[in-house]
Backbone as a chain_set.jsonl record, in Angstrom:
{"seq": "MSTRPIRQINGCAYCLDMHWKDLRAAGENEQRLYSLDAWRECPYYSARERAAVAWAEAVTLVADGHVPDAVYDEVRAHFGEKELADLTLAVAAINAWNRLSIAARLYPGTYEPARVTA", "coords": {"N": [[40.693, 175.358, 142.662], [42.412, 177.368, 142.476], [42.079, 178.315, 140.386], [40.482, 180.698, 140.287], [40.293, 183.271, 140.539], [40.121, 183.987, 138.101], [38.061, 184.002, 137.131], [36.893, 185.997, 138.685], [37.532, 188.059, 137.743], [37.722, 188.29, 134.944], [34.734, 188.562, 135.66], [32.408, 186.701, 135.488], [29.854, 186.161, 136.675], [28.48, 183.669, 136.465], [29.868, 181.602, 136.165], [31.228, 181.82, 138.184], [30.088, 180.967, 140.404], [28.686, 178.649, 139.526], [31.75, 176.881, 140.091], [31.981, 177.887, 143.097], [29.528, 176.685, 143.588], [30.182, 173.48, 142.862], [32.586, 173.351, 144.156], [32.414, 173.439, 146.895], [30.432, 171.879, 146.906], [32.957, 168.897, 146.48], [33.666, 169.246, 149.448], [35.209, 171.502, 149.574], [37.157, 173.616, 152.216], [35.354, 175.712, 154.012], [36.142, 177.743, 155.006], [38.388, 178.351, 153.396], [37.105, 178.804, 150.918], [35.602, 181.698, 151.308], [37.939, 183.165, 152.036], [39.681, 183.398, 149.605], [39.226, 185.93, 147.841], [41.091, 187.284, 149.35], [44.138, 186.161, 149.029], [46.485, 186.524, 149.444], [47.171, 187.556, 152.053], [45.826, 185.262, 153.814], [46.689, 182.676, 155.955], [45.509, 180.484, 155.201], [46.125, 178.744, 152.16], [48.818, 176.467, 150.878], [52.167, 177.231, 149.831], [52.564, 176.536, 147.015], [49.636, 175.988, 146.338], [49.322, 179.131, 146.502], [51.121, 179.728, 144.405], [50.522, 179.168, 142.377], [47.579, 180.665, 141.598], [49.021, 183.077, 141.989], [49.681, 182.578, 139.262], [47.731, 181.661, 137.912], [46.449, 184.708, 137.765], [48.194, 186.525, 136.903], [48.775, 185.364, 134.09], [46.414, 185.53, 132.929], [45.727, 188.372, 133.282], [47.209, 189.542, 131.355], [47.951, 190.932, 129.384], [47.961, 193.727, 130.479], [50.33, 194.027, 130.362], [53.795, 191.777, 130.328], [54.25, 187.831, 131.924], [54.917, 188.798, 135.182], [58.469, 188.154, 135.848], [58.92, 187.695, 138.703], [56.804, 186.337, 139.184], [56.537, 183.897, 137.783], [59.041, 182.469, 137.93], [58.796, 181.639, 140.78], [56.177, 179.969, 140.103], [57.236, 178.4, 138.993], [59.506, 177.03, 140.87], [57.382, 175.399, 142.263], [56.017, 173.546, 139.845], [56.764, 171.224, 137.767], [57.376, 170.878, 134.182], [55.558, 170.253, 132.901], [53.31, 170.02, 134.198], [53.105, 172.749, 134.743], [52.397, 173.453, 132.162], [49.734, 172.743, 132.166], [48.455, 173.931, 133.645], [48.405, 176.524, 132.697], [46.915, 175.398, 130.483], [44.884, 175.14, 131.594], [44.177, 178.004, 132.866], [44.03, 179.153, 130.232], [41.935, 177.795, 128.877], [39.69, 178.535, 130.52], [38.977, 180.989, 130.793], [38.393, 181.514, 127.843], [36.214, 179.404, 128.616], [34.79, 181.375, 130.519], [34.633, 184.315, 128.834], [32.399, 183.592, 126.775], [30.529, 182.106, 128.646], [29.517, 185.085, 129.083], [29.175, 186.453, 127.267], [26.897, 184.768, 126.431], [25.161, 185.702, 127.579], [24.442, 183.533, 130.602], [22.521, 183.094, 133.478], [23.374, 183.089, 136.826], [22.735, 181.226, 139.526], [21.14, 179.442, 138.819], [23.112, 177.014, 138.199], [23.406, 173.935, 138.674], [25.117, 171.675, 140.655], [26.954, 168.378, 140.04], [25.289, 164.886, 141.931], [26.918, 162.37, 143.873], [25.849, 159.188, 143.697], [26.193, 157.115, 146.522]], "CA": [[40.184, 176.7, 143.472], [43.755, 177.942, 141.985], [41.749, 179.715, 138.443], [39.026, 181.56, 140.499], [40.564, 184.42, 140.184], [39.911, 184.161, 136.934], [36.391, 184.289, 136.656], [36.401, 187.71, 139.081], [38.669, 189.066, 136.863], [37.021, 188.463, 134.119], [33.673, 189.252, 136.251], [31.27, 185.932, 135.186], [28.903, 185.614, 138.194], [27.815, 182.419, 136.305], [30.899, 180.951, 136.352], [31.727, 181.757, 139.904], [27.971, 180.544, 140.856], [28.988, 177.32, 139.248], [32.641, 176.878, 140.881], [31.919, 177.922, 143.715], [28.864, 175.152, 144.022], [31.149, 172.356, 142.838], [33.886, 173.131, 145.207], [31.415, 172.954, 148.301], [30.348, 169.878, 147.046], [33.425, 168.586, 146.389], [34.21, 169.14, 150.811], [36.977, 172.247, 150.218], [36.446, 174.226, 153.687], [33.95, 176.936, 153.674], [36.473, 179.737, 155.588], [39.105, 178.729, 152.155], [36.617, 179.852, 150.115], [35.765, 183.097, 151.544], [39.003, 183.883, 151.973], [40.216, 183.735, 148.2], [39.205, 187.076, 147.683], [42.491, 188.489, 149.896], [44.333, 185.043, 148.978], [47.783, 187.069, 149.764], [47.385, 187.646, 153.484], [45.618, 184.486, 154.529], [47.116, 181.664, 155.786], [45.059, 178.819, 154.689], [46.941, 178.534, 151.206], [49.525, 176.537, 150.51], [52.897, 177.764, 148.205], [51.887, 175.616, 145.895], [48.138, 176.686, 145.818], [49.605, 180.32, 146.392], [51.686, 180.261, 142.925], [49.648, 178.582, 141.076], [46.659, 181.991, 141.709], [49.6, 184.305, 141.099], [50.247, 182.529, 137.899], [45.938, 182.252, 136.866], [45.809, 186.389, 137.49], [49.278, 187.202, 136.185], [47.767, 185.113, 132.604], [44.688, 186.226, 133.089], [46.006, 190.013, 133.173], [48.985, 189.227, 130.172], [47.378, 192.026, 128.763], [48.63, 195.044, 131.141], [51.746, 193.505, 130.286], [54.377, 189.913, 130.352], [54.271, 187.307, 133.168], [56.44, 189.433, 135.712], [59.502, 186.74, 136.3], [58.949, 186.968, 139.601], [55.551, 184.827, 139.144], [57.022, 182.324, 136.841], [59.906, 181.461, 139.4], [57.83, 180.985, 142.387], [55.667, 178.797, 139.908], [58.322, 177.174, 137.916], [59.334, 176.734, 141.924], [56.694, 174.149, 142.89], [55.32, 172.839, 139.282], [56.899, 171.218, 137.052], [56.964, 171.97, 132.98], [53.565, 169.19, 132.268], [52.341, 170.242, 135.416], [52.456, 174.34, 134.327], [51.314, 173.358, 131.364], [48.597, 172.105, 131.669], [48.043, 175.126, 134.562], [48.373, 177.49, 131.918], [45.983, 175.856, 129.52], [43.703, 175.466, 132.538], [44.236, 178.993, 132.557], [42.881, 179.691, 128.641], [40.753, 177.906, 128.605], [38.655, 179.17, 131.736], [38.821, 182.81, 130.166], [37.688, 181.371, 127.248], [34.425, 179.69, 128.519], [34.015, 182.796, 131.207], [33.765, 185.012, 128.074], [31.519, 182.733, 126.022], [29.555, 182.596, 129.403], [29.439, 186.355, 129.537], [28.481, 186.372, 125.964], [25.868, 184.039, 126.101], [24.329, 186.21, 129.54], [24.149, 182.934, 131.48], [22.16, 183.384, 134.514], [24.295, 182.631, 137.904], [22.368, 181.027, 139.977], [20.793, 178.353, 138.014], [23.585, 175.832, 137.993], [23.247, 172.893, 140.208], [26.39, 170.262, 140.933], [26.192, 167.031, 139.779], [24.942, 164.458, 143.231], [27.664, 161.364, 143.538], [24.953, 158.885, 144.109], [26.416, 155.947, 146.851]], "C": [[41.32, 177.437, 142.858], [43.476, 178.938, 140.686], [40.764, 179.82, 139.443], [38.947, 182.432, 140.501], [39.941, 185.176, 138.861], [38.453, 184.473, 136.349], [35.753, 185.341, 137.514], [36.893, 188.49, 138.355], [37.731, 189.391, 135.393], [34.664, 188.871, 134.205], [32.502, 188.19, 135.43], [30.937, 185.437, 136.085], [28.522, 184.445, 137.234], [28.981, 181.105, 136.927], [31.736, 180.478, 137.559], [30.514, 180.7, 141.028], [28.903, 179.568, 140.923], [30.432, 176.798, 140.121], [32.816, 177.081, 142.061], [31.056, 176.355, 144.099], [29.955, 173.809, 143.295], [32.67, 172.101, 144.132], [33.641, 172.833, 146.817], [31.293, 171.698, 148.249], [30.877, 168.666, 146.94], [34.35, 168.616, 148.019], [34.848, 170.041, 150.032], [35.599, 173.361, 151.383], [36.106, 175.402, 153.126], [35.312, 178.254, 154.23], [38.084, 179.464, 153.735], [38.807, 180.122, 151.038], [36.386, 181.449, 149.894], [37.068, 183.947, 151.311], [39.447, 183.977, 150.757], [40.551, 185.421, 147.72], [40.474, 187.699, 148.027], [43.341, 187.069, 150.469], [45.574, 185.081, 149.067], [48.39, 187.18, 151.693], [46.241, 186.238, 154.334], [46.376, 183.021, 154.214], [46.966, 180.185, 155.562], [45.339, 178.305, 153.163], [48.474, 177.788, 151.4], [50.692, 176.626, 149.416], [52.437, 177.642, 147.971], [50.616, 176.365, 145.278], [48.558, 178.704, 145.636], [49.805, 180.833, 145.201], [50.996, 179.995, 142.043], [48.035, 180.054, 140.61], [47.301, 182.856, 141.425], [49.616, 183.901, 139.936], [48.776, 182.41, 137.106], [46.077, 183.63, 136.945], [46.805, 186.514, 136.251], [48.787, 186.652, 134.591], [46.528, 186.012, 132.573], [44.996, 187.528, 132.68], [46.917, 190.17, 132.198], [48.309, 190.457, 129.688], [47.544, 193.139, 129.23], [50.439, 194.483, 131.046], [52.159, 191.894, 130.313], [54.036, 189.987, 131.824], [55.245, 188.29, 134.261], [57.357, 187.404, 136.349], [59.687, 186.054, 137.779], [57.862, 186.039, 139.978], [56.345, 183.715, 138.735], [58.251, 181.268, 137.587], [59.433, 180.987, 140.166], [56.923, 179.372, 141.657], [55.787, 177.819, 139.429], [59.408, 176.362, 139.523], [58.5, 174.682, 142.721], [55.763, 173.319, 141.443], [56.621, 172.428, 138.331], [56.297, 171.09, 135.536], [55.435, 170.856, 132.423], [53.029, 170.088, 133.086], [52.208, 171.824, 134.745], [52.276, 174.305, 133.084], [50.573, 173.652, 131.108], [47.678, 172.849, 132.377], [47.167, 175.697, 133.407], [47.574, 176.968, 130.87], [45.046, 175.8, 129.835], [42.73, 176.949, 132.445], [43.565, 179.549, 131.327], [41.988, 179.368, 128.926], [39.396, 178.049, 129.158], [38.284, 180.749, 131.156], [38.475, 182.621, 129.094], [35.817, 181.196, 127.798], [34.093, 181.013, 129.501], [33.746, 183.668, 130.392], [32.522, 184.314, 127.11], [30.14, 182.254, 127.514], [28.682, 184.024, 129.722], [28.407, 186.999, 128.757], [27.408, 185.926, 126.027], [25.025, 184.621, 127.409], [24.018, 184.706, 130.209], [23.906, 183.371, 132.633], [23.101, 182.852, 135.76], [22.967, 182.351, 138.847], [21.37, 179.58, 139.928], [21.739, 177.372, 138.112], [23.266, 174.889, 139.522], [24.633, 171.559, 140.246], [26.046, 169.208, 140.662], [26.447, 165.977, 141.413], [25.751, 163.168, 142.686], [26.415, 160.4, 144.432], [25.958, 157.435, 144.594], [26.08, 154.541, 146.567]], "O": [[40.904, 178.586, 142.706], [44.143, 179.833, 140.167], [40.041, 178.824, 139.47], [37.834, 182.958, 140.475], [39.506, 186.306, 138.642], [38.023, 185.053, 135.352], [34.577, 185.686, 137.396], [36.626, 189.692, 138.374], [37.245, 190.445, 134.983], [33.796, 189.192, 133.394], [31.678, 188.783, 134.734], [31.433, 184.398, 136.52], [27.434, 184.329, 137.798], [28.905, 180.173, 137.727], [32.445, 179.517, 137.86], [30.459, 180.035, 142.062], [29.727, 179.405, 141.823], [30.05, 176.129, 141.082], [33.838, 176.545, 142.49], [31.519, 175.334, 144.608], [30.48, 173.405, 144.333], [33.326, 171.185, 144.628], [34.341, 172.256, 147.649], [31.677, 170.757, 148.943], [30.262, 167.61, 147.083], [35.492, 168.159, 148.031], [35.476, 169.282, 149.293], [34.405, 173.654, 151.438], [36.454, 175.947, 152.079], [35.319, 179.423, 153.845], [38.55, 180.462, 153.186], [39.292, 181.172, 150.617], [36.702, 182.195, 148.968], [37.235, 184.988, 150.675], [39.803, 185.153, 150.678], [41.609, 185.957, 147.39], [40.998, 188.515, 147.269], [43.394, 186.734, 151.652], [46.173, 184.024, 148.872], [49.458, 186.977, 152.271], [45.957, 186.432, 155.516], [46.618, 182.421, 153.168], [47.697, 179.197, 155.639], [44.679, 177.3, 152.9], [49.321, 178.428, 152.024], [50.461, 176.236, 148.271], [51.388, 178.237, 148.219], [50.505, 177.036, 144.252], [48.078, 179.392, 144.735], [49.246, 181.821, 144.726], [50.882, 180.587, 140.97], [47.642, 180.231, 139.457], [46.795, 183.7, 140.686], [49.564, 184.853, 139.156], [48.588, 182.888, 135.987], [45.728, 184.05, 135.841], [46.507, 186.584, 135.058], [48.408, 187.552, 133.842], [46.066, 187.055, 132.111], [44.488, 187.868, 131.611], [47.526, 191.236, 132.298], [48.901, 191.08, 130.57], [47.271, 193.98, 128.373], [51.414, 194.724, 131.759], [51.353, 190.963, 130.321], [53.759, 190.894, 132.609], [56.426, 188.408, 133.933], [57.048, 186.317, 136.837], [60.122, 184.967, 138.158], [57.929, 185.17, 140.848], [56.698, 182.76, 139.427], [58.371, 180.052, 137.741], [59.578, 179.781, 140.367], [56.887, 178.247, 142.154], [55.126, 176.789, 139.297], [59.981, 175.289, 139.329], [58.852, 173.619, 143.234], [54.88, 172.531, 141.779], [57.48, 173.291, 138.154], [55.077, 171.146, 135.378], [54.565, 171.067, 131.577], [52.265, 170.947, 132.647], [51.126, 172.072, 134.214], [51.877, 175.401, 132.689], [50.256, 174.472, 130.245], [46.468, 172.779, 132.164], [45.973, 175.565, 133.139], [47.292, 177.848, 130.057], [44.095, 176.134, 129.128], [41.544, 177.165, 132.194], [42.624, 180.339, 131.418], [41.066, 180.111, 129.265], [38.318, 177.818, 128.611], [37.218, 181.354, 131.27], [37.956, 183.68, 128.74], [34.819, 181.907, 127.68], [33.099, 181.672, 129.199], [32.681, 184.225, 130.655], [31.623, 185.129, 126.899], [28.952, 182.13, 127.216], [27.619, 184.131, 130.335], [27.405, 187.657, 129.039], [26.573, 186.733, 125.619], [24.32, 183.893, 128.108], [22.808, 184.759, 130.425], [24.789, 184.056, 133.148], [23.695, 181.851, 135.361], [22.144, 183.265, 138.91], [21.014, 178.891, 140.884], [21.069, 176.339, 138.13], [23.039, 175.082, 140.716], [24.577, 170.562, 139.527], [24.898, 168.848, 140.926], [27.486, 166.141, 142.052], [25.581, 162.76, 141.537], [26.061, 160.725, 145.565], [26.455, 156.708, 143.734], [26.605, 153.637, 147.217]]}, "num_chains": 1, "name": "protein.A"}
């Protein structure tokens, strides 16, 4: 969930649709999903989740300036070196996938999450 704001920032409707469906299929709480746009004001997210979302936003918007030291300090308080490297790689990959999806004009609403059978 921490990388969802990337899709909003980049305007990837297909990606938003796909990942909301995947999160819902995985059992994510609806209240947390619907409140993610206002994550700073909502109490539904842990300090670790907040740090990850702030990091994802800052790395996505890096063209606006450097990642703020306060954001880096907060994410380092919650993530080890490898975890932060993995998170940063995920942010970079999602930014790339967003751009590919937008360029390919993928149509939102067509994605269906994988169904788990018992």
